Structures are given as structure tokens and as C-alpha cells.
């Protein structure tokens, strides 16, 4: 039986393709016109099928978070068995007519240690405030537009809780002070992140994810950010937790779809 909702579609597809490593699942759960945005795979279902067929027996995936918003589904988790270190990943899917129609992703090697002492995927996993979607979306989008795109850094305290802010970026500490210290260290190395545009947003409950384009140290980058919003701060809520993956945009991709 085919799954019904977007989350069901993605959950079944990931289980069959990456859990059971069944390449035949691609024909059942992926559209014929499947569009790929990953920097690692070619376009269309055949490239995905070949990838699934080539997965090693040691491969596995651990999902930390699963969020959906309309036809978009976000998975945040860790891939094992694709290299010497586990890969922390964001995978974004668009579902159409009960099948996966489009995919974006970002992967980074798991850090051995982080400034905050947290891992890149731990923390709250479940949506506990289902009625907070609109607030989370507003806080996340406004923060991105005001602080990161328009670079009004003096307004960060309007959106990020000064003390109760848990950070999962490996090089950044907790609180606004942690953000400031990491920003200063990056500027000293000439690695200032510049956000230019938000392309995709997934909000569910207290979580909001954004896929943005920009640059780091002058090179084009894709920024995948996941925020947790407490829903009670000034202007509707404060960001109290953050996970991310930053990935460079290569000069050539194995398809013509771009990464955004």
C-alpha cells in the first residue's frame, strides 16, 4: 500500500531505499521526473537507483528529527558507512502525488568535539507545540532577513535569547556571547558568512528550517539552519536552539538544477 501523507512517503522511502537498501523502491516511491539538487548525485530516478544499489552493507542512517510543512519534508540525521567518519546531514524532500519529486541536501563530517559540548544532532527531537508553526516561521524568517541578510547585527537580541540559547554548531558556544566570539574568530580568518537569499522554509511546531544561499570567505555557500523557537519572547518568540550544516557550492554539479 502506498503511503498517504508527505511524512509517510519520505519515511517509507528512506526505510526502503536506505534502510533495506532496495533499489526497486525508487520506481515505487520516486516520480519519473525526479529533480536532484545534491552536489553528489546526478538527476533523475536512475541516478538515485544506482546510488542505492551501490550502498555498502555497513551503511545506515539515524534520523534525529522529521518535520513537514505542506509538500516539504525535512530530515535531520546522521549517515554511517559512507566514509571514515559519520556524516551529519539535512535532507529536504518535496512530495507530489504520493512520491518524492525533488531533493536537496547538505552533509558534513561529524565533529569530534564542539565548543558547547553538544553534538551536532542531539537536543529536543519531537514537535511538542503543533500550534506554533506560524510563530516559528515568522521568527526564523525575520531573523534571517534582519540579522543575517540585512546584517543588522545590533538587533540580534530581538530574536535570540541572550542566555538560554543552545548551540550545536561545532565552533560556536552558547548564548549571544558565543555567537559573538565565533563571529570575531571567523572575521579574523577572513571567513565572514554572508547570507543573500532564503530559498526554502519548513516550519512545524517549535522548529523552523531554512535553506539559504550566500558566501563564506568570498566563496559561494549553501546554509542549512534549523532553529527551535520558544514562542514566548518579544515579537512572538525567541530562538533558543540552533543546528546547522554549511556546504560549499562547487563550480560544477552533476546536473543542471542548482543546489537551491
mmCIF file of N, CA and C in Angstrom, residues 88-192:
data_model
loop_
_atom_site.group_PDB
_atom_site.id
_atom_site.type_symbol
_atom_site.label_atom_id
_atom_site.label_comp_id
_atom_site.label_asym_id
_atom_site.label_seq_id
_atom_site.Cartn_x
_atom_site.Cartn_y
_atom_site.Cartn_z
ATOM 1 N N UNK A 88 26.882 14.164 9.250
ATOM 2 C CA UNK A 88 25.672 14.847 9.713
ATOM 3 C C UNK A 88 24.998 15.471 8.499
ATOM 4 N N UNK A 89 23.686 15.323 8.395
ATOM 5 C CA UNK A 89 23.028 15.722 7.152
ATOM 6 C C UNK A 89 21.664 16.353 7.387
ATOM 7 N N UNK A 90 21.338 17.283 6.510
ATOM 8 C CA UNK A 90 19.972 17.744 6.305
ATOM 9 C C UNK A 90 19.536 17.230 4.942
ATOM 10 N N UNK A 91 18.382 16.602 4.885
ATOM 11 C CA UNK A 91 17.780 16.177 3.622
ATOM 12 C C UNK A 91 16.394 16.797 3.521
ATOM 13 N N UNK A 92 16.158 17.521 2.442
ATOM 14 C CA UNK A 92 14.872 18.159 2.213
ATOM 15 C C UNK A 92 14.229 17.528 0.990
ATOM 16 N N UNK A 93 12.980 17.103 1.135
ATOM 17 C CA UNK A 93 12.250 16.441 0.064
ATOM 18 C C UNK A 93 10.976 17.218 -0.273
ATOM 19 N N UNK A 94 10.639 17.241 -1.552
ATOM 20 C CA UNK A 94 9.313 17.716 -1.965
ATOM 21 C C UNK A 94 8.532 16.511 -2.456
ATOM 22 N N UNK A 95 7.320 16.370 -1.944
ATOM 23 C CA UNK A 95 6.476 15.225 -2.276
ATOM 24 C C UNK A 95 5.347 15.681 -3.194
ATOM 25 N N UNK A 96 5.086 14.911 -4.228
ATOM 26 C CA UNK A 96 3.989 15.206 -5.156
ATOM 27 C C UNK A 96 3.297 13.905 -5.540
ATOM 28 N N UNK A 97 1.981 13.878 -5.409
ATOM 29 C CA UNK A 97 1.183 12.712 -5.803
ATOM 30 C C UNK A 97 1.671 11.423 -5.144
ATOM 31 N N UNK A 98 2.040 11.542 -3.855
ATOM 32 C CA UNK A 98 2.408 10.357 -3.103
ATOM 33 C C UNK A 98 3.788 9.814 -3.372
ATOM 34 N N UNK A 99 4.646 10.617 -4.045
ATOM 35 C CA UNK A 99 6.009 10.176 -4.321
ATOM 36 C C UNK A 99 6.977 11.338 -4.110
ATOM 37 N N UNK A 100 8.253 11.013 -3.942
ATOM 38 C CA UNK A 100 9.271 12.045 -3.811
ATOM 39 C C UNK A 100 9.571 12.616 -5.190
ATOM 40 N N UNK A 101 9.451 13.949 -5.304
ATOM 41 C CA UNK A 101 9.615 14.609 -6.594
ATOM 42 C C UNK A 101 10.885 15.454 -6.672
ATOM 43 N N UNK A 102 11.470 15.791 -5.510
ATOM 44 C CA UNK A 102 12.620 16.696 -5.517
ATOM 45 C C UNK A 102 13.402 16.512 -4.216
ATOM 46 N N UNK A 103 14.723 16.765 -4.280
ATOM 47 C CA UNK A 103 15.572 16.546 -3.103
ATOM 48 C C UNK A 103 16.728 17.534 -3.068
ATOM 49 N N UNK A 104 16.945 18.101 -1.879
ATOM 50 C CA UNK A 104 18.099 18.949 -1.574
ATOM 51 C C UNK A 104 18.815 18.325 -0.374
ATOM 52 N N UNK A 105 20.124 18.542 -0.238
ATOM 53 C CA UNK A 105 20.786 18.025 0.948
ATOM 54 C C UNK A 105 22.048 18.812 1.272
ATOM 55 N N UNK A 106 22.581 18.531 2.455
ATOM 56 C CA UNK A 106 23.858 19.074 2.908
ATOM 57 C C UNK A 106 24.445 18.068 3.880
ATOM 58 N N UNK A 107 25.713 17.736 3.696
ATOM 59 C CA UNK A 107 26.383 16.759 4.551
ATOM 60 C C UNK A 107 27.711 17.323 5.016
ATOM 61 N N UNK A 108 28.071 16.995 6.247
ATOM 62 C CA UNK A 108 29.363 17.417 6.789
ATOM 63 C C UNK A 108 29.878 16.345 7.739
ATOM 64 N N UNK A 109 31.181 16.088 7.771
ATOM 65 C CA UNK A 109 31.707 15.088 8.699
ATOM 66 C C UNK A 109 31.391 15.449 10.153
ATOM 67 N N UNK A 110 31.031 14.447 10.920
ATOM 68 C CA UNK A 110 30.725 14.662 12.327
ATOM 69 C C UNK A 110 31.968 15.149 13.066
ATOM 70 N N UNK A 111 31.807 16.206 13.850
ATOM 71 C CA UNK A 111 32.932 16.770 14.591
ATOM 72 C C UNK A 111 33.267 15.894 15.786
ATOM 73 N N UNK A 112 34.546 15.812 16.092
ATOM 74 C CA UNK A 112 34.964 15.037 17.252
ATOM 75 C C UNK A 112 34.627 15.721 18.560
ATOM 76 N N UNK A 113 34.624 17.056 18.553
ATOM 77 C CA UNK A 113 34.309 17.835 19.750
ATOM 78 C C UNK A 113 33.703 19.151 19.314
ATOM 79 N N UNK A 114 32.872 19.730 20.174
ATOM 80 C CA UNK A 114 32.253 21.018 19.880
ATOM 81 C C UNK A 114 32.505 21.978 21.033
ATOM 82 N N UNK A 115 32.434 23.272 20.751
ATOM 83 C CA UNK A 115 32.657 24.280 21.786
ATOM 84 C C UNK A 115 31.621 24.167 22.891
ATOM 85 N N UNK A 116 30.376 23.890 22.531
ATOM 86 C CA UNK A 116 29.301 23.830 23.526
ATOM 87 C C UNK A 116 29.268 22.522 24.291
ATOM 88 N N UNK A 117 29.944 21.496 23.761
ATOM 89 C CA UNK A 117 29.878 20.176 24.383
ATOM 90 C C UNK A 117 28.714 19.345 23.896
ATOM 91 N N UNK A 118 27.860 19.918 23.037
ATOM 92 C CA UNK A 118 26.743 19.173 22.469
ATOM 93 C C UNK A 118 27.166 18.545 21.148
ATOM 94 N N UNK A 119 26.415 17.562 20.719
ATOM 95 C CA UNK A 119 26.676 17.007 19.404
ATOM 96 C C UNK A 119 25.959 17.848 18.354
ATOM 97 N N UNK A 120 26.157 17.510 17.086
ATOM 98 C CA UNK A 120 25.524 18.263 16.005
ATOM 99 C C UNK A 120 24.080 17.865 15.766
ATOM 100 N N UNK A 121 23.605 16.832 16.480
ATOM 101 C CA UNK A 121 22.226 16.396 16.270
ATOM 102 C C UNK A 121 21.434 16.181 17.555
ATOM 103 N N UNK A 122 22.072 16.267 18.730
ATOM 104 C CA UNK A 122 21.305 15.990 19.946
ATOM 105 C C UNK A 122 20.384 17.156 20.291
ATOM 106 N N UNK A 123 19.641 17.017 21.397
ATOM 107 C CA UNK A 123 18.667 18.031 21.779
ATOM 108 C C UNK A 123 17.249 17.548 21.527
ATOM 109 N N UNK A 124 16.252 18.401 21.736
ATOM 110 C CA UNK A 124 14.853 18.015 21.528
ATOM 111 C C UNK A 124 14.615 17.499 20.113
ATOM 112 N N UNK A 125 13.831 16.448 20.002
ATOM 113 C CA UNK A 125 13.611 15.819 18.699
ATOM 114 C C UNK A 125 12.170 15.907 18.214
ATOM 115 N N UNK A 126 11.211 15.982 19.130
ATOM 116 C CA UNK A 126 9.805 15.893 18.752
ATOM 117 C C UNK A 126 9.119 17.251 18.790
ATOM 118 N N UNK A 127 8.150 17.415 17.912
ATOM 119 C CA UNK A 127 7.298 18.605 17.925
ATOM 120 C C UNK A 127 6.344 18.498 19.106
ATOM 121 N N UNK A 128 6.422 19.451 20.032
ATOM 122 C CA UNK A 128 5.546 19.434 21.205
ATOM 123 C C UNK A 128 4.562 20.602 21.213
ATOM 124 N N UNK A 129 4.735 21.545 20.280
ATOM 125 C CA UNK A 129 3.835 22.701 20.200
ATOM 126 C C UNK A 129 3.300 22.820 18.776
ATOM 127 N N UNK A 130 2.396 21.927 18.383
ATOM 128 C CA UNK A 130 1.940 21.898 16.986
ATOM 129 C C UNK A 130 1.250 23.174 16.531
ATOM 130 N N UNK A 131 0.722 23.963 17.462
ATOM 131 C CA UNK A 131 0.051 25.192 17.076
ATOM 132 C C UNK A 131 0.975 26.381 16.880
ATOM 133 N N UNK A 132 2.279 26.167 16.976
ATOM 134 C CA UNK A 132 3.231 27.274 16.948
ATOM 135 C C UNK A 132 3.871 27.483 15.568
ATOM 136 N N UNK A 133 3.409 26.794 14.563
ATOM 137 C CA UNK A 133 4.050 26.853 13.243
ATOM 138 C C UNK A 133 4.222 28.287 12.735
ATOM 139 N N UNK A 134 3.161 29.080 12.764
ATOM 140 C CA UNK A 134 3.215 30.439 12.209
ATOM 141 C C UNK A 134 4.219 31.311 12.961
ATOM 142 N N UNK A 135 4.250 31.170 14.297
ATOM 143 C CA UNK A 135 5.198 31.951 15.099
ATOM 144 C C UNK A 135 6.634 31.560 14.780
ATOM 145 N N UNK A 136 6.894 30.266 14.711
ATOM 146 C CA UNK A 136 8.245 29.801 14.417
ATOM 147 C C UNK A 136 8.695 30.281 13.050
ATOM 148 N N UNK A 137 7.804 30.199 12.064
ATOM 149 C CA UNK A 137 8.146 30.658 10.725
ATOM 150 C C UNK A 137 8.470 32.151 10.724
ATOM 151 N N UNK A 138 7.640 32.936 11.410
ATOM 152 C CA UNK A 138 7.863 34.385 11.435
ATOM 153 C C UNK A 138 9.191 34.731 12.107
ATOM 154 N N UNK A 139 9.456 34.117 13.256
ATOM 155 C CA UNK A 139 10.700 34.419 13.975
ATOM 156 C C UNK A 139 11.913 34.020 13.145
ATOM 157 N N UNK A 140 11.880 32.810 12.569
ATOM 158 C CA UNK A 140 13.015 32.344 11.787
ATOM 159 C C UNK A 140 13.268 33.189 10.556
ATOM 160 N N UNK A 141 12.201 33.481 9.793
ATOM 161 C CA UNK A 141 12.363 34.260 8.575
ATOM 162 C C UNK A 141 12.777 35.701 8.876
ATOM 163 N N UNK A 142 12.192 36.292 9.904
ATOM 164 C CA UNK A 142 12.527 37.674 10.244
ATOM 165 C C UNK A 142 13.959 37.783 10.741
ATOM 166 N N UNK A 143 14.402 36.802 11.539
ATOM 167 C CA UNK A 143 15.791 36.782 11.996
ATOM 168 C C UNK A 143 16.748 36.691 10.810
ATOM 169 N N UNK A 144 16.465 35.769 9.886
ATOM 170 C CA UNK A 144 17.333 35.624 8.712
ATOM 171 C C UNK A 144 17.389 36.923 7.914
ATOM 172 N N UNK A 145 16.225 37.505 7.667
ATOM 173 C CA UNK A 145 16.173 38.711 6.836
ATOM 174 C C UNK A 145 16.825 39.898 7.527
ATOM 175 N N UNK A 146 16.540 40.085 8.815
ATOM 176 C CA UNK A 146 17.009 41.273 9.523
ATOM 177 C C UNK A 146 18.481 41.191 9.901
ATOM 178 N N UNK A 147 18.856 40.086 10.536
ATOM 179 C CA UNK A 147 20.210 39.981 11.091
ATOM 180 C C UNK A 147 21.214 39.437 10.084
ATOM 181 N N UNK A 148 20.856 38.379 9.363
ATOM 182 C CA UNK A 148 21.836 37.718 8.516
ATOM 183 C C UNK A 148 21.881 38.253 7.083
ATOM 184 N N UNK A 149 20.742 38.655 6.536
ATOM 185 C CA UNK A 149 20.738 39.195 5.173
ATOM 186 C C UNK A 149 20.980 40.700 5.181
ATOM 187 N N UNK A 150 20.196 41.436 5.997
ATOM 188 C CA UNK A 150 20.392 42.889 6.073
ATOM 189 C C UNK A 150 21.543 43.276 6.994
ATOM 190 N N UNK A 151 22.059 42.320 7.760
ATOM 191 C CA UNK A 151 23.247 42.480 8.611
ATOM 192 C C UNK A 151 23.066 43.544 9.691
ATOM 193 N N UNK A 152 21.868 43.576 10.254
ATOM 194 C CA UNK A 152 21.619 44.462 11.397
ATOM 195 C C UNK A 152 21.960 43.680 12.664
ATOM 196 N N UNK A 153 23.247 43.477 12.871
ATOM 197 C CA UNK A 153 23.702 42.598 13.945
ATOM 198 C C UNK A 153 23.357 43.136 15.333
ATOM 199 N N UNK A 154 23.173 44.444 15.447
ATOM 200 C CA UNK A 154 22.834 45.011 16.749
ATOM 201 C C UNK A 154 21.424 44.649 17.185
ATOM 202 N N UNK A 155 20.637 44.027 16.311
ATOM 203 C CA UNK A 155 19.264 43.650 16.642
ATOM 204 C C UNK A 155 19.131 42.170 16.996
ATOM 205 N N UNK A 156 20.249 41.468 17.138
ATOM 206 C CA UNK A 156 20.185 40.032 17.359
ATOM 207 C C UNK A 156 19.438 39.662 18.637
ATOM 208 N N UNK A 157 19.527 40.520 19.652
ATOM 209 C CA UNK A 157 18.859 40.224 20.930
ATOM 210 C C UNK A 157 17.338 40.268 20.807
ATOM 211 N N UNK A 158 16.805 40.817 19.719
ATOM 212 C CA UNK A 158 15.363 40.799 19.495
ATOM 213 C C UNK A 158 14.879 39.399 19.126
ATOM 214 N N UNK A 159 15.794 38.555 18.659
ATOM 215 C CA UNK A 159 15.399 37.253 18.126
ATOM 216 C C UNK A 159 16.025 36.070 18.850
ATOM 217 N N UNK A 160 17.226 36.248 19.392
ATOM 218 C CA UNK A 160 17.949 35.160 20.037
ATOM 219 C C UNK A 160 18.004 35.407 21.531
ATOM 220 N N UNK A 161 17.623 34.403 22.313
ATOM 221 C CA UNK A 161 17.651 34.544 23.768
ATOM 222 C C UNK A 161 19.098 34.712 24.222
ATOM 223 N N UNK A 162 19.367 35.748 25.002
ATOM 224 C CA UNK A 162 20.738 36.109 25.380
ATOM 225 C C UNK A 162 21.469 34.976 26.094
ATOM 226 N N UNK A 163 20.780 34.287 27.007
ATOM 227 C CA UNK A 163 21.431 33.259 27.821
ATOM 228 C C UNK A 163 20.935 31.852 27.498
ATOM 229 N N UNK A 164 19.632 31.710 27.325
ATOM 230 C CA UNK A 164 19.049 30.397 27.078
ATOM 231 C C UNK A 164 19.053 30.106 25.580
ATOM 232 N N UNK A 165 20.244 29.929 25.033
ATOM 233 C CA UNK A 165 20.406 29.655 23.614
ATOM 234 C C UNK A 165 21.428 28.545 23.469
ATOM 235 N N UNK A 166 20.959 27.352 23.094
ATOM 236 C CA UNK A 166 21.812 26.169 22.976
ATOM 237 C C UNK A 166 22.322 26.045 21.550
ATOM 238 N N UNK A 167 23.627 25.926 21.415
ATOM 239 C CA UNK A 167 24.263 25.915 20.104
ATOM 240 C C UNK A 167 24.807 24.521 19.782
ATOM 241 N N UNK A 168 24.607 24.087 18.523
ATOM 242 C CA UNK A 168 25.119 22.794 18.075
ATOM 243 C C UNK A 168 26.150 22.929 16.967
ATOM 244 N N UNK A 169 26.381 24.138 16.483
ATOM 245 C CA UNK A 169 27.478 24.354 15.543
ATOM 246 C C UNK A 169 28.791 24.024 16.248
ATOM 247 N N UNK A 170 29.659 23.204 15.657
ATOM 248 C CA UNK A 170 30.859 22.751 16.377
ATOM 249 C C UNK A 170 31.764 23.862 16.889
ATOM 250 N N UNK A 171 31.841 24.990 16.170
ATOM 251 C CA UNK A 171 32.776 26.035 16.549
ATOM 252 C C UNK A 171 32.185 27.197 17.303
ATOM 253 N N UNK A 172 30.928 27.073 17.741
ATOM 254 C CA UNK A 172 30.240 28.196 18.368
ATOM 255 C C UNK A 172 29.732 27.813 19.746
ATOM 256 N N UNK A 173 29.928 28.706 20.723
ATOM 257 C CA UNK A 173 29.447 28.470 22.077
ATOM 258 C C UNK A 173 28.010 28.921 22.265
ATOM 259 N N UNK A 174 27.483 28.684 23.452
ATOM 260 C CA UNK A 174 26.097 29.019 23.761
ATOM 261 C C UNK A 174 25.899 30.518 23.929
ATOM 262 N N UNK A 175 24.626 30.939 23.837
ATOM 263 C CA UNK A 175 24.252 32.321 24.101
ATOM 264 C C UNK A 175 24.716 33.280 23.020
ATOM 265 N N UNK A 176 24.271 34.525 23.140
ATOM 266 C CA UNK A 176 24.701 35.560 22.204
ATOM 267 C C UNK A 176 26.204 35.781 22.305
ATOM 268 N N UNK A 177 26.755 35.625 23.515
ATOM 269 C CA UNK A 177 28.198 35.778 23.687
ATOM 270 C C UNK A 177 28.960 34.756 22.854
ATOM 271 N N UNK A 178 28.443 33.542 22.790
ATOM 272 C CA UNK A 178 29.080 32.511 21.981
ATOM 273 C C UNK A 178 29.047 32.848 20.503
ATOM 274 N N UNK A 179 27.922 33.398 20.046
ATOM 275 C CA UNK A 179 27.822 33.833 18.653
ATOM 276 C C UNK A 179 28.836 34.933 18.353
ATOM 277 N N UNK A 180 28.960 35.879 19.275
ATOM 278 C CA UNK A 180 29.884 36.984 19.079
ATOM 279 C C UNK A 180 31.321 36.523 19.007
ATOM 280 N N UNK A 181 31.697 35.604 19.883
ATOM 281 C CA UNK A 181 33.066 35.103 19.898
ATOM 282 C C UNK A 181 33.380 34.331 18.622
ATOM 283 N N UNK A 182 32.440 33.512 18.174
ATOM 284 C CA UNK A 182 32.662 32.750 16.945
ATOM 285 C C UNK A 182 32.739 33.665 15.736
ATOM 286 N N UNK A 183 31.895 34.687 15.717
ATOM 287 C CA UNK A 183 31.907 35.649 14.604
ATOM 288 C C UNK A 183 33.232 36.392 14.534
ATOM 289 N N UNK A 184 33.746 36.799 15.704
ATOM 290 C CA UNK A 184 35.027 37.508 15.741
ATOM 291 C C UNK A 184 36.159 36.608 15.247
ATOM 292 N N UNK A 185 36.130 35.336 15.644
ATOM 293 C CA UNK A 185 37.172 34.400 15.222
ATOM 294 C C UNK A 185 37.123 34.172 13.718
ATOM 295 N N UNK A 186 35.918 34.099 13.160
ATOM 296 C CA UNK A 186 35.782 33.894 11.719
ATOM 297 C C UNK A 186 36.229 35.129 10.942
ATOM 298 N N UNK A 187 35.896 36.305 11.453
ATOM 299 C CA UNK A 187 36.343 37.537 10.790
ATOM 300 C C UNK A 187 37.869 37.619 10.773
ATOM 301 N N UNK A 188 38.495 37.191 11.845
ATOM 302 C CA UNK A 188 39.955 37.225 11.911
ATOM 303 C C UNK A 188 40.585 36.317 10.861
ATOM 304 N N UNK A 189 39.854 35.299 10.439
ATOM 305 C CA UNK A 189 40.361 34.376 9.421
ATOM 306 C C UNK A 189 39.857 34.734 8.020
ATOM 307 N N UNK A 190 39.115 35.832 7.927
ATOM 308 C CA UNK A 190 38.552 36.223 6.636
ATOM 309 C C UNK A 190 37.423 35.336 6.182
ATOM 310 N N UNK A 191 36.740 34.707 7.118
ATOM 311 C CA UNK A 191 35.657 33.773 6.795
ATOM 312 C C UNK A 191 34.320 34.309 7.289
ATOM 313 N N UNK A 192 33.923 35.460 6.794
ATOM 314 C CA UNK A 192 32.670 36.068 7.209
ATOM 315 C C UNK A 192 31.522 35.474 6.398
#
